[in-house]
Amino acid sequence: MLKSMTGFGRSEQTVGDKTFLVDIKSLNGKQFELSLKIPAFIKPFEFDIRSLLSKKLGRGTIDCTISLKESGAAKPVSINTDLAKAYYQPIAELSKALDLDPSHILSTLIKLPEVITPTGETLTDDEWAQFQRVIEAAMENLTTHRLEEGKIMENDLLLRISNIQKQQDIIATLEPLRKQKIREGLTKVLEENVGKENYDPNRLEQELIYYIEKIDLSEEQVRLKSHCEYFKAILNEPEEGKGKKLSFVLQEIGREINTTGAKAYDSSIQKCVVLMKDELEKAKEQVLNVL
């Protein structure tokens, strides 16, 4: 089953006297890109958190926010005066520009991020072990969403490949007629411009065979069929992270479709090629979101 790169996961659990809320949002991306927002006292575990997310989620643009609801007895805190001073100047200027009462600036300052933080507090080893399970629960929730969307994408991709193969079947019925039309067309041109008695039919037959072999579509159609079957086989593979492989196969499918169009010299086959290209572009758009 396919897994989409887009999804959302959330988990809220209490660890000791702290209640953690973990939100993870994932969008498509070529590599693993993480934007991580965490409380200051969890900073010592930032590398471990990044490793957990990277190992589990694979590719994608990930936005992870970890917030805290504290309960229990009051704990000592410290005030980051340098940060408060840095916040104060632009806030004071804005207050003056808007003609607001400056007496509320202090209450605003202490609410800003990391101005007031717990003194020397961090997670204990036991709390960290429990907190990892909170993150894992959010990732599992995200994975469920990814799989649900992946199933929809898989059905759509199978439809696109099936539509391409239907056009292939139509081309297979048109191919013999195309060759006959080419033969008749060239013979008619010679008869009209040279005269029926003024050319060698044997030589014409040799040239026709050479020409028709050069524009023969059978090799392209065999390779196209093989690529389509391989694409469907990849969809059935149990491994994760199939997006790049599927994208490469679609490139090969596109190459055979383009060559078919270049060698067709037949309006009916060209119409089939246009429809195949349309289905191919829709498949490419879907594959961009596959993990």
CSV table of C-alpha atoms in Angstrom, one decimal:
chain,number,residue,atom,x,y,z
A,1,MET,CA,0.0,0.0,0.0
A,2,LEU,CA,1.2,3.5,-0.7
A,3,LYS,CA,1.8,6.1,1.9
A,4,SER,CA,1.2,9.8,1.3
A,5,MET,CA,3.6,12.4,2.5
A,6,THR,CA,0.8,14.7,3.7
A,7,GLY,CA,-1.0,14.2,7.0
A,8,PHE,CA,-1.6,15.4,10.5
A,9,GLY,CA,-1.0,13.7,13.9
A,10,ARG,CA,-1.7,14.8,17.5
A,11,SER,CA,-1.1,13.3,20.9
A,12,GLU,CA,-1.8,14.7,24.4
A,13,GLN,CA,-0.6,12.8,27.5
A,14,THR,CA,0.5,13.6,31.0
A,15,VAL,CA,4.0,12.8,32.1
A,16,GLY,CA,4.5,13.4,35.8
A,17,ASP,CA,3.2,16.8,36.6
A,18,LYS,CA,3.4,17.9,33.0
A,19,THR,CA,0.8,17.5,30.2
A,20,PHE,CA,2.4,17.5,26.8
A,21,LEU,CA,0.6,18.2,23.5
A,22,VAL,CA,2.4,17.1,20.3
A,23,ASP,CA,1.2,18.3,16.9
A,24,ILE,CA,2.8,17.0,13.7
A,25,LYS,CA,1.9,18.2,10.2
A,26,SER,CA,3.5,16.8,7.1
A,27,LEU,CA,3.6,18.0,3.5
A,28,ASN,CA,5.3,16.7,0.4
A,29,GLY,CA,9.1,17.4,0.0
A,30,LYS,CA,12.0,15.9,-1.8
A,31,GLN,CA,14.0,15.3,1.4
A,32,PHE,CA,13.3,15.3,5.1
A,33,GLU,CA,12.9,18.9,6.3
A,34,LEU,CA,11.9,19.6,9.9
A,35,SER,CA,10.6,22.7,11.6
A,36,LEU,CA,10.6,22.0,15.3
A,37,LYS,CA,9.1,24.2,18.0
A,38,ILE,CA,9.7,23.0,21.6
A,39,PRO,CA,9.8,24.5,25.1
A,40,ALA,CA,13.2,25.7,26.3
A,41,PHE,CA,13.6,23.0,29.0
A,42,ILE,CA,13.3,20.3,26.4
A,43,LYS,CA,16.2,21.7,24.3
A,44,PRO,CA,18.7,19.2,25.6
A,45,PHE,CA,16.6,16.5,23.9
A,46,GLU,CA,16.2,18.3,20.6
A,47,PHE,CA,18.6,16.1,18.7
A,48,ASP,CA,16.9,12.9,20.0
A,49,ILE,CA,13.5,14.3,19.0
A,50,ARG,CA,14.7,15.1,15.5
A,51,SER,CA,16.2,11.6,15.2
A,52,LEU,CA,12.9,10.0,16.2
A,53,LEU,CA,10.9,12.0,13.7
A,54,SER,CA,13.4,11.4,10.9
A,55,LYS,CA,13.6,7.7,11.4
A,56,LYS,CA,9.8,7.2,11.5
A,57,LEU,CA,8.5,9.7,9.0
A,58,GLY,CA,11.0,9.5,6.1
A,59,ARG,CA,10.6,12.2,3.4
A,60,GLY,CA,8.5,15.3,3.7
A,61,THR,CA,8.3,18.8,5.0
A,62,ILE,CA,7.5,18.3,8.7
A,63,ASP,CA,6.2,20.9,11.1
A,64,CYS,CA,6.3,19.6,14.7
A,65,THR,CA,5.1,21.7,17.7
A,66,ILE,CA,5.4,20.5,21.3
A,67,SER,CA,3.6,22.5,24.0
A,68,LEU,CA,3.3,22.1,27.7
A,69,LYS,CA,0.5,22.4,30.3
A,70,GLU,CA,2.0,22.3,33.8
A,71,SER,CA,0.2,21.3,36.9
A,72,GLY,CA,1.2,20.7,40.5
A,73,ALA,CA,3.2,22.8,43.0
A,74,ALA,CA,4.7,26.1,41.8
A,75,LYS,CA,8.4,25.9,40.7
A,76,PRO,CA,11.1,28.5,40.8
A,77,VAL,CA,11.5,30.5,37.6
A,78,SER,CA,14.1,32.8,36.1
A,79,ILE,CA,13.5,36.0,34.1
A,80,ASN,CA,15.6,36.5,31.0
A,81,THR,CA,16.1,40.3,31.4
A,82,ASP,CA,18.2,40.7,28.3
A,83,LEU,CA,15.5,39.2,26.2
A,84,ALA,CA,12.8,41.3,28.0
A,85,LYS,CA,14.9,44.4,27.2
A,86,ALA,CA,15.2,43.4,23.6
A,87,TYR,CA,11.4,43.0,23.4
A,88,TYR,CA,10.7,46.2,25.3
A,89,GLN,CA,12.1,48.8,22.8
A,90,PRO,CA,10.0,47.9,19.8
A,91,ILE,CA,6.9,47.3,21.9
A,92,ALA,CA,7.3,50.7,23.6
A,93,GLU,CA,7.7,52.4,20.2
A,94,LEU,CA,4.6,50.7,18.9
A,95,SER,CA,2.7,51.7,22.0
A,96,LYS,CA,3.7,55.3,21.5
A,97,ALA,CA,2.9,55.3,17.8
A,98,LEU,CA,-0.6,53.9,18.5
A,99,ASP,CA,-1.1,56.2,21.4
A,100,LEU,CA,-1.7,53.3,23.8
A,101,ASP,CA,-1.4,53.2,27.6
A,102,PRO,CA,2.3,52.1,28.3
A,103,SER,CA,1.3,50.8,31.8
A,104,HIS,CA,0.4,47.4,30.3
A,105,ILE,CA,3.8,46.8,28.6
A,106,LEU,CA,5.2,44.7,31.5
A,107,SER,CA,2.2,42.3,31.5
A,108,THR,CA,2.8,41.9,27.8
A,109,LEU,CA,6.5,41.3,28.1
A,110,ILE,CA,6.2,38.5,30.6
A,111,LYS,CA,3.9,36.6,28.3
A,112,LEU,CA,6.4,36.6,25.4
A,113,PRO,CA,8.2,33.4,24.6
A,114,GLU,CA,11.1,32.4,27.0
A,115,VAL,CA,11.0,35.6,29.0
A,116,ILE,CA,10.0,33.6,32.0
A,117,THR,CA,11.3,30.0,32.2
A,118,PRO,CA,11.6,27.3,34.9
A,119,THR,CA,14.9,27.5,36.7
A,120,GLY,CA,17.3,24.8,35.6
A,121,GLU,CA,14.5,22.4,34.9
A,122,THR,CA,14.6,19.6,32.4
A,123,LEU,CA,13.1,16.2,31.9
A,124,THR,CA,14.4,13.3,34.0
A,125,ASP,CA,15.5,10.1,32.3
A,126,ASP,CA,12.2,8.5,33.3
A,127,GLU,CA,10.1,11.5,32.0
A,128,TRP,CA,12.1,11.4,28.8
A,129,ALA,CA,11.3,7.7,28.3
A,130,GLN,CA,7.6,8.5,28.8
A,131,PHE,CA,7.7,11.6,26.7
A,132,GLN,CA,9.1,9.6,23.7
A,133,ARG,CA,5.8,7.5,23.8
A,134,VAL,CA,3.9,10.8,23.5
A,135,ILE,CA,5.8,11.6,20.3
A,136,GLU,CA,5.4,8.1,19.0
A,137,ALA,CA,1.7,8.3,19.5
A,138,ALA,CA,1.5,11.5,17.5
A,139,MET,CA,3.6,9.9,14.7
A,140,GLU,CA,1.3,6.8,14.7
A,141,ASN,CA,-1.7,9.1,14.3
A,142,LEU,CA,0.1,10.9,11.4
A,143,THR,CA,1.0,7.5,9.8
A,144,THR,CA,-2.7,6.5,9.9
A,145,HIS,CA,-3.7,9.6,8.0
A,146,ARG,CA,-0.8,9.1,5.5
A,147,LEU,CA,-2.0,5.5,4.8
A,148,GLU,CA,-5.6,6.6,4.3
A,149,GLU,CA,-4.6,9.2,1.8
A,150,GLY,CA,-2.2,6.8,0.2
A,151,LYS,CA,-4.9,4.3,-0.5
A,152,ILE,CA,-6.9,7.0,-2.4
A,153,MET,CA,-3.7,7.9,-4.4
A,154,GLU,CA,-3.0,4.3,-5.2
A,155,ASN,CA,-6.5,3.8,-6.7
A,156,ASP,CA,-6.1,6.9,-8.8
A,157,LEU,CA,-2.6,5.9,-10.1
A,158,LEU,CA,-4.0,2.4,-11.0
A,159,LEU,CA,-6.7,4.2,-13.0
A,160,ARG,CA,-4.2,6.3,-14.8
A,161,ILE,CA,-2.1,3.4,-15.8
A,162,SER,CA,-5.1,1.4,-16.8
A,163,ASN,CA,-6.3,4.3,-19.1
A,164,ILE,CA,-2.8,4.4,-20.7
A,165,GLN,CA,-3.0,0.6,-21.4
A,166,LYS,CA,-6.5,1.0,-22.9
A,167,GLN,CA,-5.1,3.5,-25.4
A,168,GLN,CA,-2.3,1.0,-26.1
A,169,ASP,CA,-4.9,-1.6,-27.0
A,170,ILE,CA,-6.5,0.9,-29.4
A,171,ILE,CA,-3.1,1.6,-31.0
A,172,ALA,CA,-2.5,-2.1,-31.5
A,173,THR,CA,-5.7,-2.3,-33.6
A,174,LEU,CA,-4.7,0.8,-35.6
A,175,GLU,CA,-1.2,-0.2,-36.3
A,176,PRO,CA,-1.9,-2.7,-39.2
A,177,LEU,CA,-4.2,-0.2,-40.8
A,178,ARG,CA,-1.6,2.5,-40.5
A,179,LYS,CA,1.0,0.5,-42.4
A,180,GLN,CA,-1.5,-0.3,-45.2
A,181,LYS,CA,-2.5,3.4,-45.5
A,182,ILE,CA,1.2,4.4,-45.8
A,183,ARG,CA,1.8,1.8,-48.5
A,184,GLU,CA,-1.3,2.9,-50.4
A,185,GLY,CA,-0.4,6.6,-50.0
A,186,LEU,CA,3.1,6.3,-51.3
A,187,THR,CA,2.0,4.1,-54.3
A,188,LYS,CA,-0.7,6.7,-55.2
A,189,VAL,CA,1.9,9.6,-55.1
A,190,LEU,CA,4.2,7.7,-57.4
A,191,GLU,CA,1.5,6.8,-59.8
A,192,GLU,CA,0.2,10.4,-60.0
A,193,ASN,CA,3.6,12.0,-60.4
A,194,VAL,CA,5.7,9.4,-62.2
A,195,GLY,CA,3.2,7.1,-63.8
A,196,LYS,CA,2.3,3.6,-63.1
A,197,GLU,CA,4.5,2.2,-65.8
A,198,ASN,CA,7.6,4.3,-64.9
A,199,TYR,CA,8.7,2.9,-61.5
A,200,ASP,CA,10.0,-0.5,-60.4
A,201,PRO,CA,7.4,-2.2,-58.2
A,202,ASN,CA,10.1,-4.4,-56.7
A,203,ARG,CA,12.3,-1.5,-55.7
A,204,LEU,CA,9.2,0.3,-54.3
A,205,GLU,CA,8.4,-2.7,-52.2
A,206,GLN,CA,12.0,-2.8,-50.8
A,207,GLU,CA,11.8,0.9,-50.0
A,208,LEU,CA,8.4,0.5,-48.4
A,209,ILE,CA,9.7,-2.3,-46.2
A,210,TYR,CA,12.7,-0.2,-45.1
A,211,TYR,CA,10.5,2.9,-44.4
A,212,ILE,CA,7.8,1.0,-42.5
A,213,GLU,CA,10.4,-0.8,-40.4
A,214,LYS,CA,11.8,2.6,-39.4
A,215,ILE,CA,8.5,3.9,-38.2
A,216,ASP,CA,7.4,0.6,-36.6
A,217,LEU,CA,5.9,1.0,-33.1
A,218,SER,CA,6.1,-2.5,-31.8
A,219,GLU,CA,9.3,-2.0,-29.8
A,220,GLU,CA,8.0,1.1,-28.1
A,221,GLN,CA,4.7,-0.6,-27.3
A,222,VAL,CA,6.4,-3.6,-25.8
A,223,ARG,CA,8.5,-1.5,-23.6
A,224,LEU,CA,5.5,0.7,-22.6
A,225,LYS,CA,3.6,-2.4,-21.6
A,226,SER,CA,6.5,-3.6,-19.6
A,227,HIS,CA,6.9,-0.3,-17.8
A,228,CYS,CA,3.2,-0.1,-17.0
A,229,GLU,CA,3.3,-3.6,-15.5
A,230,TYR,CA,6.4,-2.8,-13.5
A,231,PHE,CA,4.6,0.3,-12.2
A,232,LYS,CA,1.7,-1.8,-10.9
A,233,ALA,CA,4.2,-4.3,-9.4
A,234,ILE,CA,5.9,-1.6,-7.4
A,235,LEU,CA,2.5,-0.5,-6.0
A,236,ASN,CA,2.1,-4.0,-4.6
A,237,GLU,CA,5.5,-4.1,-3.0
A,238,PRO,CA,5.4,-4.1,0.9
A,239,GLU,CA,8.3,-1.6,1.3
A,240,GLU,CA,7.8,2.0,2.1
A,241,GLY,CA,9.3,5.0,0.3
A,242,LYS,CA,8.2,4.1,-3.3
A,243,GLY,CA,7.7,7.6,-4.5
A,244,LYS,CA,11.0,8.2,-6.2
A,245,LYS,CA,11.0,4.7,-7.9
A,246,LEU,CA,7.5,5.3,-9.2
A,247,SER,CA,8.5,8.7,-10.5
A,248,PHE,CA,11.5,7.1,-12.4
A,249,VAL,CA,9.2,4.5,-14.0
A,250,LEU,CA,6.7,7.3,-15.1
A,251,GLN,CA,9.6,9.0,-16.8
A,252,GLU,CA,10.3,5.9,-18.8
A,253,ILE,CA,6.6,5.5,-19.6
A,254,GLY,CA,6.7,9.1,-20.9
A,255,ARG,CA,9.7,8.4,-23.1
A,256,GLU,CA,7.9,5.5,-24.9
A,257,ILE,CA,4.7,7.6,-25.3
A,258,ASN,CA,6.7,10.4,-26.8
A,259,THR,CA,8.5,8.1,-29.2
A,260,THR,CA,5.3,6.5,-30.3
A,261,GLY,CA,3.9,10.0,-31.1
A,262,ALA,CA,7.0,11.0,-33.0
A,263,LYS,CA,6.8,7.8,-35.2
A,264,ALA,CA,3.1,7.6,-35.6
A,265,TYR,CA,2.3,9.6,-38.8
A,266,ASP,CA,-1.3,8.8,-38.2
A,267,SER,CA,-4.0,11.1,-36.8
A,268,SER,CA,-5.9,8.4,-35.0
A,269,ILE,CA,-2.8,7.1,-33.2
A,270,GLN,CA,-1.8,10.7,-32.4
A,271,LYS,CA,-5.1,11.2,-30.6
A,272,CYS,CA,-4.3,8.1,-28.5
A,273,VAL,CA,-0.9,9.5,-27.7
A,274,VAL,CA,-2.5,12.8,-26.5
A,275,LEU,CA,-4.8,10.9,-24.2
A,276,MET,CA,-1.9,8.9,-22.9
A,277,LYS,CA,0.1,12.0,-22.1
A,278,ASP,CA,-2.9,13.5,-20.3
A,279,GLU,CA,-3.1,10.4,-18.0
A,280,LEU,CA,0.6,10.4,-17.5
A,281,GLU,CA,0.7,14.1,-16.3
A,282,LYS,CA,-2.1,13.3,-13.8
A,283,ALA,CA,-0.1,10.3,-12.5
A,284,LYS,CA,3.0,12.5,-12.2
A,285,GLU,CA,1.1,15.0,-10.1
A,286,GLN,CA,-0.1,12.2,-7.7
A,287,VAL,CA,3.4,10.6,-7.4
A,288,LEU,CA,4.8,13.9,-6.1
A,289,ASN,CA,2.9,13.3,-2.9
A,290,VAL,CA,3.9,9.6,-2.5
A,291,LEU,CA,6.4,8.9,0.3
